[in-house]
């Protein structure tokens, strides 16, 4: 004789995914405000996630007991983007990577490469 299991099986992985999907709110992207001098600084990030899983359940048939199997995996990537500076007069976004500095580096690299290629001829 075997132990009879309920046919309302809920995988533990499903519970984890449900909990994660309910937590999708602004607090995952915007950090807690930080008071600094006469300003508030609000960190901002970009979040990408990929999750997957599987499960199984087999009810009792004949003299055999029920069986179950499950698995899951995922990847979460958090990339800081910048901060919002908030003061009494304005709100200003400051990116982590300065666009002007990046464009200057690209321009210098491109000019140097062109100069090297002309010199090689």
PDB file of C-alpha atoms in Angstrom:
ATOM      1  CA  UNK A   1       0.000   0.000   0.000  1.00  0.00           C
ATOM      2  CA  UNK A   2       1.285   3.482  -0.745  1.00  0.00           C
ATOM      3  CA  UNK A   3       0.829   6.961   0.610  1.00  0.00           C
ATOM      4  CA  UNK A   4      -1.716   8.930  -1.348  1.00  0.00           C
ATOM      5  CA  UNK A   5      -0.632  12.466  -2.326  1.00  0.00           C
ATOM      6  CA  UNK A   6      -2.829  15.425  -3.120  1.00  0.00           C
ATOM      7  CA  UNK A   7      -3.459  16.181  -6.798  1.00  0.00           C
ATOM      8  CA  UNK A   8      -3.124  19.927  -6.026  1.00  0.00           C
ATOM      9  CA  UNK A   9       0.670  19.882  -6.190  1.00  0.00           C
ATOM     10  CA  UNK A  10       2.342  23.323  -6.246  1.00  0.00           C
ATOM     11  CA  UNK A  11       6.037  23.346  -7.060  1.00  0.00           C
ATOM     12  CA  UNK A  12       8.333  25.315  -4.701  1.00  0.00           C
ATOM     13  CA  UNK A  13       9.862  26.888  -7.816  1.00  0.00           C
ATOM     14  CA  UNK A  14       6.468  28.309  -8.777  1.00  0.00           C
ATOM     15  CA  UNK A  15       6.252  29.943  -5.346  1.00  0.00           C
ATOM     16  CA  UNK A  16       9.676  31.575  -5.804  1.00  0.00           C
ATOM     17  CA  UNK A  17       8.767  32.917  -9.268  1.00  0.00           C
ATOM     18  CA  UNK A  18       5.438  34.234  -7.967  1.00  0.00           C
ATOM     19  CA  UNK A  19       7.171  36.058  -5.120  1.00  0.00           C
ATOM     20  CA  UNK A  20       9.744  37.587  -7.489  1.00  0.00           C
ATOM     21  CA  UNK A  21       7.093  38.728  -9.964  1.00  0.00           C
ATOM     22  CA  UNK A  22       5.096  40.451  -7.196  1.00  0.00           C
ATOM     23  CA  UNK A  23       8.201  42.427  -6.137  1.00  0.00           C
ATOM     24  CA  UNK A  24       8.505  44.223  -9.484  1.00  0.00           C
ATOM     25  CA  UNK A  25       8.280  47.818  -8.381  1.00  0.00           C
ATOM     26  CA  UNK A  26      10.290  51.010  -8.454  1.00  0.00           C
ATOM     27  CA  UNK A  27      12.424  49.941  -5.481  1.00  0.00           C
ATOM     28  CA  UNK A  28      14.198  47.442  -7.765  1.00  0.00           C
ATOM     29  CA  UNK A  29      15.326  50.294 -10.044  1.00  0.00           C
ATOM     30  CA  UNK A  30      15.566  53.323  -7.774  1.00  0.00           C
ATOM     31  CA  UNK A  31      17.592  53.057  -4.586  1.00  0.00           C
ATOM     32  CA  UNK A  32      16.912  54.740  -1.293  1.00  0.00           C
ATOM     33  CA  UNK A  33      17.469  58.548  -1.389  1.00  0.00           C
ATOM     34  CA  UNK A  34      20.714  59.665   0.241  1.00  0.00           C
ATOM     35  CA  UNK A  35      20.899  63.079   1.918  1.00  0.00           C
ATOM     36  CA  UNK A  36      24.157  64.819   0.986  1.00  0.00           C
ATOM     37  CA  UNK A  37      24.802  68.449   1.891  1.00  0.00           C
ATOM     38  CA  UNK A  38      21.608  70.298   0.823  1.00  0.00           C
ATOM     39  CA  UNK A  39      20.675  67.701  -1.807  1.00  0.00           C
ATOM     40  CA  UNK A  40      19.108  64.314  -2.110  1.00  0.00           C
ATOM     41  CA  UNK A  41      20.843  61.771  -4.305  1.00  0.00           C
ATOM     42  CA  UNK A  42      18.710  59.005  -5.792  1.00  0.00           C
ATOM     43  CA  UNK A  43      20.623  56.054  -7.351  1.00  0.00           C
ATOM     44  CA  UNK A  44      19.194  54.558 -10.561  1.00  0.00           C
ATOM     45  CA  UNK A  45      19.925  51.095 -11.997  1.00  0.00           C
ATOM     46  CA  UNK A  46      18.793  48.929 -14.893  1.00  0.00           C
ATOM     47  CA  UNK A  47      17.719  45.400 -14.038  1.00  0.00           C
ATOM     48  CA  UNK A  48      17.492  42.490 -16.462  1.00  0.00           C
ATOM     49  CA  UNK A  49      16.443  39.046 -15.377  1.00  0.00           C
ATOM     50  CA  UNK A  50      15.841  35.726 -17.036  1.00  0.00           C
ATOM     51  CA  UNK A  51      14.299  32.863 -15.124  1.00  0.00           C
ATOM     52  CA  UNK A  52      13.111  29.433 -16.062  1.00  0.00           C
ATOM     53  CA  UNK A  53      12.039  26.289 -14.373  1.00  0.00           C
ATOM     54  CA  UNK A  54      10.196  23.069 -14.636  1.00  0.00           C
ATOM     55  CA  UNK A  55       8.380  20.724 -12.368  1.00  0.00           C
ATOM     56  CA  UNK A  56       6.557  17.485 -12.363  1.00  0.00           C
ATOM     57  CA  UNK A  57       4.284  15.251 -10.399  1.00  0.00           C
ATOM     58  CA  UNK A  58       2.918  11.798 -10.942  1.00  0.00           C
ATOM     59  CA  UNK A  59       0.029  10.490  -8.916  1.00  0.00           C
ATOM     60  CA  UNK A  60      -0.178   7.022  -7.445  1.00  0.00           C
ATOM     61  CA  UNK A  61      -1.015   4.296  -9.935  1.00  0.00           C
ATOM     62  CA  UNK A  62      -1.491   0.731  -8.827  1.00  0.00           C
ATOM     63  CA  UNK A  63       1.122  -0.247  -6.257  1.00  0.00           C
ATOM     64  CA  UNK A  64       3.613   2.548  -7.107  1.00  0.00           C
ATOM     65  CA  UNK A  65       3.987   5.727  -5.105  1.00  0.00           C
ATOM     66  CA  UNK A  66       3.687   9.209  -6.585  1.00  0.00           C
ATOM     67  CA  UNK A  67       6.853  10.911  -7.830  1.00  0.00           C
ATOM     68  CA  UNK A  68       7.915  14.480  -8.338  1.00  0.00           C
ATOM     69  CA  UNK A  69      10.770  16.333  -9.995  1.00  0.00           C
ATOM     70  CA  UNK A  70      11.626  19.961 -10.513  1.00  0.00           C
ATOM     71  CA  UNK A  71      14.419  22.332 -11.420  1.00  0.00           C
ATOM     72  CA  UNK A  72      15.065  25.946 -12.105  1.00  0.00           C
ATOM     73  CA  UNK A  73      17.642  28.554 -12.885  1.00  0.00           C
ATOM     74  CA  UNK A  74      18.078  32.130 -13.779  1.00  0.00           C
ATOM     75  CA  UNK A  75      20.251  35.170 -14.235  1.00  0.00           C
ATOM     76  CA  UNK A  76      19.830  38.600 -12.698  1.00  0.00           C
ATOM     77  CA  UNK A  77      21.917  41.547 -13.884  1.00  0.00           C
ATOM     78  CA  UNK A  78      21.893  44.917 -12.119  1.00  0.00           C
ATOM     79  CA  UNK A  79      23.755  47.728 -13.910  1.00  0.00           C
ATOM     80  CA  UNK A  80      24.050  51.166 -12.305  1.00  0.00           C
ATOM     81  CA  UNK A  81      23.049  53.966 -14.674  1.00  0.00           C
ATOM     82  CA  UNK A  82      23.553  57.104 -12.615  1.00  0.00           C
ATOM     83  CA  UNK A  83      22.001  59.268  -9.954  1.00  0.00           C
ATOM     84  CA  UNK A  84      19.399  61.991  -9.732  1.00  0.00           C
ATOM     85  CA  UNK A  85      20.553  65.048  -7.793  1.00  0.00           C
ATOM     86  CA  UNK A  86      17.554  66.738  -6.227  1.00  0.00           C
ATOM     87  CA  UNK A  87      17.800  70.148  -4.567  1.00  0.00           C
ATOM     88  CA  UNK A  88      15.397  73.006  -3.894  1.00  0.00           C
ATOM     89  CA  UNK A  89      15.910  74.517  -7.365  1.00  0.00           C
ATOM     90  CA  UNK A  90      16.227  71.607  -9.812  1.00  0.00           C
ATOM     91  CA  UNK A  91      16.494  67.893 -10.495  1.00  0.00           C
ATOM     92  CA  UNK A  92      19.511  66.825 -12.533  1.00  0.00           C
ATOM     93  CA  UNK A  93      20.464  63.350 -13.814  1.00  0.00           C
ATOM     94  CA  UNK A  94      24.162  62.490 -13.702  1.00  0.00           C
ATOM     95  CA  UNK A  95      25.057  59.303 -15.596  1.00  0.00           C
ATOM     96  CA  UNK A  96      27.760  56.962 -14.313  1.00  0.00           C
ATOM     97  CA  UNK A  97      29.547  57.187 -17.679  1.00  0.00           C
ATOM     98  CA  UNK A  98      30.122  60.779 -18.747  1.00  0.00           C
ATOM     99  CA  UNK A  99      28.978  61.059 -22.383  1.00  0.00           C
ATOM    100  CA  UNK A 100      31.291  63.997 -23.198  1.00  0.00           C
ATOM    101  CA  UNK A 101      34.326  62.118 -21.870  1.00  0.00           C
ATOM    102  CA  UNK A 102      33.371  58.983 -23.805  1.00  0.00           C
ATOM    103  CA  UNK A 103      32.923  60.920 -27.060  1.00  0.00           C
ATOM    104  CA  UNK A 104      36.282  62.637 -26.524  1.00  0.00           C
ATOM    105  CA  UNK A 105      37.992  59.267 -26.076  1.00  0.00           C
ATOM    106  CA  UNK A 106      36.347  57.879 -29.217  1.00  0.00           C
ATOM    107  CA  UNK A 107      37.378  60.956 -31.239  1.00  0.00           C
ATOM    108  CA  UNK A 108      40.995  60.802 -30.034  1.00  0.00           C
ATOM    109  CA  UNK A 109      41.184  57.064 -30.711  1.00  0.00           C
ATOM    110  CA  UNK A 110      39.699  57.493 -34.208  1.00  0.00           C
ATOM    111  CA  UNK A 111      42.070  60.358 -35.105  1.00  0.00           C
ATOM    112  CA  UNK A 112      45.034  58.357 -33.813  1.00  0.00           C
ATOM    113  CA  UNK A 113      43.999  55.333 -35.857  1.00  0.00           C
ATOM    114  CA  UNK A 114      43.591  57.453 -39.020  1.00  0.00           C
ATOM    115  CA  UNK A 115      47.017  59.033 -38.426  1.00  0.00           C
ATOM    116  CA  UNK A 116      48.630  55.588 -38.000  1.00  0.00           C
ATOM    117  CA  UNK A 117      46.976  54.241 -41.148  1.00  0.00           C
ATOM    118  CA  UNK A 118      48.115  57.243 -43.248  1.00  0.00           C
ATOM    119  CA  UNK A 119      51.625  56.948 -41.856  1.00  0.00           C
ATOM    120  CA  UNK A 120      51.767  53.234 -42.721  1.00  0.00           C
ATOM    121  CA  UNK A 121      51.131  53.943 -46.423  1.00  0.00           C
TER     122      UNK A 121
END
